[in-house]
PDB file of C-alpha atoms in Angstrom:
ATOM      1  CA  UNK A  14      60.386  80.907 148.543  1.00  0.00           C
ATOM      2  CA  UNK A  15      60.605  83.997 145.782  1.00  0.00           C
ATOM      3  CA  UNK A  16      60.409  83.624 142.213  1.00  0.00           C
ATOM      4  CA  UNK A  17      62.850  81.448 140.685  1.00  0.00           C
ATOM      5  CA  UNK A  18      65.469  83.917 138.971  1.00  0.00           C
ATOM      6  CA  UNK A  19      66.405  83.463 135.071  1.00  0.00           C
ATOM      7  CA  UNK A  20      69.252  85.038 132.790  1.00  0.00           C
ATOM      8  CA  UNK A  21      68.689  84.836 129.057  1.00  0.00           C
ATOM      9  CA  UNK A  22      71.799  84.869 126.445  1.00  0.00           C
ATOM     10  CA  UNK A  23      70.810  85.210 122.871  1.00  0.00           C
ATOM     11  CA  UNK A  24      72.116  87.681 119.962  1.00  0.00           C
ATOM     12  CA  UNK A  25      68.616  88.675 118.317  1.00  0.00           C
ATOM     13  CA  UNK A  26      66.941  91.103 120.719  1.00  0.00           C
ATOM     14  CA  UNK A  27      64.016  90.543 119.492  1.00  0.00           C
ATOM     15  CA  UNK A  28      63.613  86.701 120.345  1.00  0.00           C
ATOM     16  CA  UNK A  29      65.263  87.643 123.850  1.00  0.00           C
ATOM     17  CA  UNK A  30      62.516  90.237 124.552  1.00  0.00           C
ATOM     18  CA  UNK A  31      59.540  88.205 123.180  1.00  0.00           C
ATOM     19  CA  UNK A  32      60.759  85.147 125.596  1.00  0.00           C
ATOM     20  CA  UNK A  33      60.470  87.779 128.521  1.00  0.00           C
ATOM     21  CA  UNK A  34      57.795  89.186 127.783  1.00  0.00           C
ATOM     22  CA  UNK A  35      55.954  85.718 126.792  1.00  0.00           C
ATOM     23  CA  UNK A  36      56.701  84.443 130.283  1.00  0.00           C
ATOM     24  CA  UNK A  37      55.961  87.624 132.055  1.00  0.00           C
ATOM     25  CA  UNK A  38      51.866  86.105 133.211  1.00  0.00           C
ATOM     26  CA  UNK A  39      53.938  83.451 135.097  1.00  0.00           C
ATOM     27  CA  UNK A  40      54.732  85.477 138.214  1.00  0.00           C
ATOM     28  CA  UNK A  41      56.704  82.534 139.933  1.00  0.00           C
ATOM     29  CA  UNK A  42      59.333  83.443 137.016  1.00  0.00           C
ATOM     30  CA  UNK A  43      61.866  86.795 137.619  1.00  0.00           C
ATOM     31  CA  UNK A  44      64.361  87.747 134.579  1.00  0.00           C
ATOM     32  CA  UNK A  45      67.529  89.368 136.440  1.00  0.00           C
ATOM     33  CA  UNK A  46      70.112  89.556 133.651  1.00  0.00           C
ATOM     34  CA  UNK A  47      70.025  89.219 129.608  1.00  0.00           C
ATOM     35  CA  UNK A  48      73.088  88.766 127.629  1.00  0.00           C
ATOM     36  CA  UNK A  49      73.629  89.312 123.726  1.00  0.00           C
ATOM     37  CA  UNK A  50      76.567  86.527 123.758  1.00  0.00           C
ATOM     38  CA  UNK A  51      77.975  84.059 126.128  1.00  0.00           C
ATOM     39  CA  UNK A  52      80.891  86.419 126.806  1.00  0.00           C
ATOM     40  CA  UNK A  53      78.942  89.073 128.042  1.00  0.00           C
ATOM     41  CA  UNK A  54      76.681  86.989 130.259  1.00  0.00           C
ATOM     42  CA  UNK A  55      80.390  85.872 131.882  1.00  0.00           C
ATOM     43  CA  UNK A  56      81.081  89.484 132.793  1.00  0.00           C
ATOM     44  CA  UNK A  57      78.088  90.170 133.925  1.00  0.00           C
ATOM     45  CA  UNK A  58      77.252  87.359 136.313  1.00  0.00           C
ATOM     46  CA  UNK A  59      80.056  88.197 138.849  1.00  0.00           C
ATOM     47  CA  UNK A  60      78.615  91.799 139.499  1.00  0.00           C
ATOM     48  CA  UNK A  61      75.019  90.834 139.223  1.00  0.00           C
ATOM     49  CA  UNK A  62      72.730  92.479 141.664  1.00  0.00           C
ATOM     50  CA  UNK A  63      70.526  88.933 141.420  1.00  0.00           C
ATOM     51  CA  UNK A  64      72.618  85.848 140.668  1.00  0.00           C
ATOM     52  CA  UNK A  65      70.158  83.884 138.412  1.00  0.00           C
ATOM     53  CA  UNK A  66      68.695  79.904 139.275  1.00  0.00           C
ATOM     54  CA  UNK A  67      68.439  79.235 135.513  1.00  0.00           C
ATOM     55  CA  UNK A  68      69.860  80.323 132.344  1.00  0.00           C
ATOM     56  CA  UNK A  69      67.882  80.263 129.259  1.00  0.00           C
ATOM     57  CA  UNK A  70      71.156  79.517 126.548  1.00  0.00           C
ATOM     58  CA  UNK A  71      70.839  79.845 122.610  1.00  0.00           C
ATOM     59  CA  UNK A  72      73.880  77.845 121.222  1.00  0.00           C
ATOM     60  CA  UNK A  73      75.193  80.279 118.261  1.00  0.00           C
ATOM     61  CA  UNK A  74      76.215  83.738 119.541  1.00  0.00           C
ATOM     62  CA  UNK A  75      79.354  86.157 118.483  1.00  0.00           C
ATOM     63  CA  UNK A  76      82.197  85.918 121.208  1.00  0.00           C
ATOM     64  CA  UNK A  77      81.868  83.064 123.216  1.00  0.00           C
ATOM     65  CA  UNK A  78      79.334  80.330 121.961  1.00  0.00           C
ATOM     66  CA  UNK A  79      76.374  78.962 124.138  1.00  0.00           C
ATOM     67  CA  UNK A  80      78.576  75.617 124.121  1.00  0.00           C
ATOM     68  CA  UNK A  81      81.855  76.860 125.275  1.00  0.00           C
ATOM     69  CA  UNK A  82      79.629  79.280 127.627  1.00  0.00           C
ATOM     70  CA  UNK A  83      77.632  76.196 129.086  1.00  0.00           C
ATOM     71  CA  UNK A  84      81.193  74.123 129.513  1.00  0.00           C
ATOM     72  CA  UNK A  85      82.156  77.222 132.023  1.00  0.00           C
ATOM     73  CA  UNK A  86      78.851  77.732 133.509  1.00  0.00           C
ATOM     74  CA  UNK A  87      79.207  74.102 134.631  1.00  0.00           C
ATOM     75  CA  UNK A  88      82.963  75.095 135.875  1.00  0.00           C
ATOM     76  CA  UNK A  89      82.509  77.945 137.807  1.00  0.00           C
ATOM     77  CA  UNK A  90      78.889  78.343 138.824  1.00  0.00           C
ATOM     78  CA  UNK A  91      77.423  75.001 139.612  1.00  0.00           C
ATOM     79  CA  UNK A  92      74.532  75.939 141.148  1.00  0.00           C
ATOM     80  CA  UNK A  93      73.137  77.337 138.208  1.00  0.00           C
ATOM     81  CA  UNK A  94      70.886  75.911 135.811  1.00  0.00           C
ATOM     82  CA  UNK A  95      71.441  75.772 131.984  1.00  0.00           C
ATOM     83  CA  UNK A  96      68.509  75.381 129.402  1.00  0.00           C
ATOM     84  CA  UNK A  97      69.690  75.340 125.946  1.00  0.00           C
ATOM     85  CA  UNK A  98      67.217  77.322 123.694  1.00  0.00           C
ATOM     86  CA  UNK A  99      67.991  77.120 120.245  1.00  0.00           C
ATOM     87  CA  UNK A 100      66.742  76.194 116.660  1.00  0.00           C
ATOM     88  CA  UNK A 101      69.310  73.399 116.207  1.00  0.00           C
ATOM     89  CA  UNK A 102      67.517  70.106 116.219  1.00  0.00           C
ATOM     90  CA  UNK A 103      70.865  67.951 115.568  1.00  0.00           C
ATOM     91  CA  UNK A 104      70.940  65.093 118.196  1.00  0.00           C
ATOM     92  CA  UNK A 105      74.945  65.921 117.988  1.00  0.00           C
ATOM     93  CA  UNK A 106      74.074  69.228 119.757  1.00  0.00           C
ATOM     94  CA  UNK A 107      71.527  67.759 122.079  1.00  0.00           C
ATOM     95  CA  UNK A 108      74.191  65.116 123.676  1.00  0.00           C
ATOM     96  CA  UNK A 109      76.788  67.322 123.510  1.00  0.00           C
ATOM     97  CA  UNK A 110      74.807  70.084 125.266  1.00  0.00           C
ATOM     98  CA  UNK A 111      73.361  67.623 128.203  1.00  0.00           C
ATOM     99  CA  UNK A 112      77.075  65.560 128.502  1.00  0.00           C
ATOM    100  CA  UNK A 113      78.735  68.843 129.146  1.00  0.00           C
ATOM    101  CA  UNK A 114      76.124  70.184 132.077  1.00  0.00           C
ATOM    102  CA  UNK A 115      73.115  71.511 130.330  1.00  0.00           C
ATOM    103  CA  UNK A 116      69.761  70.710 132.143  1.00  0.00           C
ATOM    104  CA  UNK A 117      67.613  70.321 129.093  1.00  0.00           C
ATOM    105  CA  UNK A 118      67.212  71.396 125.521  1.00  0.00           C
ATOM    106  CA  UNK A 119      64.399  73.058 124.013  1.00  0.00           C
ATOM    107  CA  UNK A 120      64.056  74.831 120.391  1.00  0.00           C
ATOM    108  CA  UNK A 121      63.245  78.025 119.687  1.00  0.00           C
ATOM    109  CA  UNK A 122      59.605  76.706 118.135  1.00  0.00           C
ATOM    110  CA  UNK A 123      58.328  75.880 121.709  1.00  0.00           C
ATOM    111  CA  UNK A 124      55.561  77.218 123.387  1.00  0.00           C
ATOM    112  CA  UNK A 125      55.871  79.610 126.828  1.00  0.00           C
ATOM    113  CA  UNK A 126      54.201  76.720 128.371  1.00  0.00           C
ATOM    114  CA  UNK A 127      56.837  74.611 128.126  1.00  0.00           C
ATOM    115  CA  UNK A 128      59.680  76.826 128.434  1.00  0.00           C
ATOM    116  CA  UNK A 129      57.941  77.506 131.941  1.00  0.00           C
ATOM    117  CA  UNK A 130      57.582  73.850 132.527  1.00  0.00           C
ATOM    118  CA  UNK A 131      61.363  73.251 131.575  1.00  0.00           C
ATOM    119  CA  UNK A 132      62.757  76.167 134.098  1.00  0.00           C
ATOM    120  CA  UNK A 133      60.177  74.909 136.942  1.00  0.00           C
ATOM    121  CA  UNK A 134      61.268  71.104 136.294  1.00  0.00           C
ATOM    122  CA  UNK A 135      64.912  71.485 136.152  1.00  0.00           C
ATOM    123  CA  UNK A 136      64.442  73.633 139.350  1.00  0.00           C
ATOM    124  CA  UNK A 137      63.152  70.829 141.010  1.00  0.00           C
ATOM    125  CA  UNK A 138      64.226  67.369 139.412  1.00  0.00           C
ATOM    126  CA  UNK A 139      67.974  68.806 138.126  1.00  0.00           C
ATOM    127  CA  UNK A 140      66.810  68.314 134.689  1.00  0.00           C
ATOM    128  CA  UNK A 141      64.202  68.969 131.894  1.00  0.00           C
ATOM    129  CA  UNK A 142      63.778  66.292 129.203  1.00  0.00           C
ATOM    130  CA  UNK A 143      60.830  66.401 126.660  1.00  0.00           C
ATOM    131  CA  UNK A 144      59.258  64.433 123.840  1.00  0.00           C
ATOM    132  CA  UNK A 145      62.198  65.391 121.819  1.00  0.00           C
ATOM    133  CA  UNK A 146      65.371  64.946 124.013  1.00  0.00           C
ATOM    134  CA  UNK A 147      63.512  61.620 124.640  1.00  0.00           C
ATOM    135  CA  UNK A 148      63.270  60.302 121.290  1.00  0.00           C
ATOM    136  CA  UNK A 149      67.190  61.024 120.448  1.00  0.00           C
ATOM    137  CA  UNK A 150      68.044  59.139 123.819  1.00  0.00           C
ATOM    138  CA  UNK A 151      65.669  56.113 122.560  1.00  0.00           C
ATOM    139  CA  UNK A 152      67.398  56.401 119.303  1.00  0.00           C
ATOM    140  CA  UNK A 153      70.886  56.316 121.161  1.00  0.00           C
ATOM    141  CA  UNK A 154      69.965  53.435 123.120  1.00  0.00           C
ATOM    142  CA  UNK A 155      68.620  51.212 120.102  1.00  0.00           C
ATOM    143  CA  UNK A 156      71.754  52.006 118.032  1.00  0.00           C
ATOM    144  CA  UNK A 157      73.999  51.160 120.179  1.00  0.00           C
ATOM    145  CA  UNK A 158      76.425  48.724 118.841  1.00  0.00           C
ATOM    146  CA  UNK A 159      76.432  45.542 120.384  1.00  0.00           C
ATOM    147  CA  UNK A 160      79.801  44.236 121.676  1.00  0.00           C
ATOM    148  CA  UNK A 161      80.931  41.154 123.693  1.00  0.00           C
ATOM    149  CA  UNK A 162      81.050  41.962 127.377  1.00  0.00           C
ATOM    150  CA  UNK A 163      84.405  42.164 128.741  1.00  0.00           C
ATOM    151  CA  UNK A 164      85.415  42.114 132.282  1.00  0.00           C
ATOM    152  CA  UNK A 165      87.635  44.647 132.093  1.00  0.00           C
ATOM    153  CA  UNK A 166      85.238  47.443 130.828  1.00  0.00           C
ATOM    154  CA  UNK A 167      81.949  46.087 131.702  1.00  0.00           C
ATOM    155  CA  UNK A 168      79.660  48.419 134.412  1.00  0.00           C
ATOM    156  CA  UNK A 169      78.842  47.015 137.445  1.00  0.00           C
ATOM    157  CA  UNK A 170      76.693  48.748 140.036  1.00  0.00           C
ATOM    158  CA  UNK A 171      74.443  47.134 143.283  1.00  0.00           C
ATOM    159  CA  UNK A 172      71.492  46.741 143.514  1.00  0.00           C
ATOM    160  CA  UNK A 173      70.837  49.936 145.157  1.00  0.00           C
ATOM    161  CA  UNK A 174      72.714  52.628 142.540  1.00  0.00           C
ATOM    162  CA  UNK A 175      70.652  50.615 140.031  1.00  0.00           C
ATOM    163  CA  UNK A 176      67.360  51.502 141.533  1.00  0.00           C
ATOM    164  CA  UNK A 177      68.184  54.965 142.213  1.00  0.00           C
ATOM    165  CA  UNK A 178      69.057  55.415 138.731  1.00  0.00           C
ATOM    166  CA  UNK A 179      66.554  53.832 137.297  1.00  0.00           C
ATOM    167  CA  UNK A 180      63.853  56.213 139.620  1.00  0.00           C
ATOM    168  CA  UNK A 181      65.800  59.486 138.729  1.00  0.00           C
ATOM    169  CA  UNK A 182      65.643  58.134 134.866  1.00  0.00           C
ATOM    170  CA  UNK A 183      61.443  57.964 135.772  1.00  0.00           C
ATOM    171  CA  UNK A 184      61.694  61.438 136.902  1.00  0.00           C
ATOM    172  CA  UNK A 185      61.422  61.166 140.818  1.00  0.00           C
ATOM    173  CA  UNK A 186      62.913  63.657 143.159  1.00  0.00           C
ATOM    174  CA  UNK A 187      65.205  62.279 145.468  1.00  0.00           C
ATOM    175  CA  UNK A 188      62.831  62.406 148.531  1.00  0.00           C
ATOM    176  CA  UNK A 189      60.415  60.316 146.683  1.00  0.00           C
ATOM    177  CA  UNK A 190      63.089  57.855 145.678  1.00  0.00           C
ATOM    178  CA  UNK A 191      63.589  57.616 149.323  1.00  0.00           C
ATOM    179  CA  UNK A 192      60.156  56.865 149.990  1.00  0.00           C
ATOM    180  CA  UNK A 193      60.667  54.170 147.492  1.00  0.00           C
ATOM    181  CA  UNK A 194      63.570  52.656 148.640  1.00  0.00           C
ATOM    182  CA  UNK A 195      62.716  53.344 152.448  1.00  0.00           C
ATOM    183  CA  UNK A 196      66.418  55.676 153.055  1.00  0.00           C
ATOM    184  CA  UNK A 197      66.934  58.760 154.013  1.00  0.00           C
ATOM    185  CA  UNK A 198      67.281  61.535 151.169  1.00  0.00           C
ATOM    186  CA  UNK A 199      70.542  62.327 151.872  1.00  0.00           C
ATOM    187  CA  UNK A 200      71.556  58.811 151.286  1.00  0.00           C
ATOM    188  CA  UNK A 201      69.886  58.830 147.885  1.00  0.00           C
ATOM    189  CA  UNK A 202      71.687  62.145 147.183  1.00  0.00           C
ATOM    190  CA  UNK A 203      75.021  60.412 148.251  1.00  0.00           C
ATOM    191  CA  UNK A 204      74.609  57.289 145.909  1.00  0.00           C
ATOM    192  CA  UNK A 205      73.646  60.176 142.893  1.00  0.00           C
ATOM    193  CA  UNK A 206      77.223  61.860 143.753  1.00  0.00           C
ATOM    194  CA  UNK A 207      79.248  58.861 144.190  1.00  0.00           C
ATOM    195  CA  UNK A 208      77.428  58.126 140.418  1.00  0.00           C
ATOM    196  CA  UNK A 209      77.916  60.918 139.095  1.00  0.00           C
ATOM    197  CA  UNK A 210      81.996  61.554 139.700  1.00  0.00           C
ATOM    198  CA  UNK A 211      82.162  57.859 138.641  1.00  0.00           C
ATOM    199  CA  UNK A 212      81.409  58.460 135.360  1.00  0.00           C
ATOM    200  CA  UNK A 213      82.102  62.206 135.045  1.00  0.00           C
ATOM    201  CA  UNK A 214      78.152  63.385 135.002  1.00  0.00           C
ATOM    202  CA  UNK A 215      77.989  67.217 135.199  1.00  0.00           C
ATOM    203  CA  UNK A 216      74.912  67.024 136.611  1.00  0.00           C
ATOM    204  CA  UNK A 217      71.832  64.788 136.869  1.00  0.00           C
ATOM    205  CA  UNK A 218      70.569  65.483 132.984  1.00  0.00           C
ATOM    206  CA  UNK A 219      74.265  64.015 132.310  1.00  0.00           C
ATOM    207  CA  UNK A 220      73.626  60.873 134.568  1.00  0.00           C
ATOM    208  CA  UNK A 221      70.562  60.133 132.768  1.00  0.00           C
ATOM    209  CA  UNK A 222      72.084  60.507 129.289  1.00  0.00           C
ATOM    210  CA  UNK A 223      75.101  58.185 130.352  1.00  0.00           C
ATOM    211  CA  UNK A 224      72.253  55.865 131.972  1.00  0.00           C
ATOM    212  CA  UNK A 225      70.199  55.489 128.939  1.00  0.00           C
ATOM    213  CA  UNK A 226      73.458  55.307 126.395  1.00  0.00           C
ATOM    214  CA  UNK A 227      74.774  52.691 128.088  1.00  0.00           C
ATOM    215  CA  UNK A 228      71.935  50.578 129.011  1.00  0.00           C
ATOM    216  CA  UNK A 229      72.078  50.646 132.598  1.00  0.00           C
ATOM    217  CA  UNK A 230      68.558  50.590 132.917  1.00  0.00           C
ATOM    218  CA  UNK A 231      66.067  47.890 131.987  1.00  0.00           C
TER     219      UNK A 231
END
């Protein structure tokens, strides 16, 4: 397996070349393509010599926003990976960003370290969540407003879906959650789908946030 391929899309040249060259040591990482705005990462991508694994996406840019650029990512290239990389530390962006098919969220303050972690995680799990994106889904979850269950709305899922969830929410791949559960892999990977088009996840990041905002694990 080569390096795992990334595209960067910010507007201050500066920050984009420091992130490349601050993750240059890591030789498992290959930059491909680098974008000042979301519009010109959308040209470019068709025509790109190396289509990249992972994007790393900064949310304000001229043109074509990192949200509205995420929103067709998710469209039209599923395969990739989106890693919002920004200085906005609103929870409103965070959600937004993971309900609409980013893989995680990092600000701008964060070391190479973890920016490396974040690219190698959501490579492998489907999604990156820190300390951070952790503490706004905790907050989510506790301020939820209780309401009297109603059988009309109310989310029901077996026994099964409910432990797969709950083990992707704890981080496991989904050969390990087979282990678990003592099924194949591509039966875990089946009962994520059938989750995920149930209640319109983009991708895994977006199961967990739906998971954790409406209490569907313990």
């Amino acid at each position: 397996m080569g390096p795992i391929k990334v595209a960067i899309a910010d507007d201050h040249k500066i920050f984009r070349k420091g992130v490349i060259l601050s993750l240059r040591p890591y030789t498992n990482i290959k930059f491909v393509l680098e974008a000042e705005n979301g519009q010109e990462l959308l040209d470019n991508l068709p025509t790109a010599p190396e289509q990249p694994d992972v994007i790393l996406m900064d949310l304000r840019m001229p043109l074509k926003d990192g949200i509205e650029t995420t929103k067709v990512i998710a469209r039209q290239y599923p395969n990739i990976h989106v890693i919002a990389l920004t200085m906005y530390e609103d929870e409103r962006f965070v959600s937004h960003m993971m309900e609409i098919g980013a893989n995680g969220y990092l600000l701008k303050s964060a070391d190479p370290s973890e920016i490396k972690k974040a690219i190698m995680e959501v490579m492998s799990k489907g999604y990156y969540l820190n300390n951070f994106v952790n503490r706004i889904l905790l907050k989510k979850s506790h301020a939820r407003v209780k309401v009297v269950p109603s059988l009309n709305n109310e989310i029901t899922l077996s026994d099964r879906e409910r432990d797969v969830i709950k083990y992707i929410c704890m981080e496991f791949t989904a050969h390990e959650i087979a282990q678990k559960l003592e099924v194949s892999p591509r039966t875990v990977e089946a009962i994520k789908d059938r989750l995920m088009e149930r209640f319109g996840a983009k991708n895994t990041a977006g199961l967990v946030f739906f998971a954790v905002k409406n209490n569907l694990i313990d």
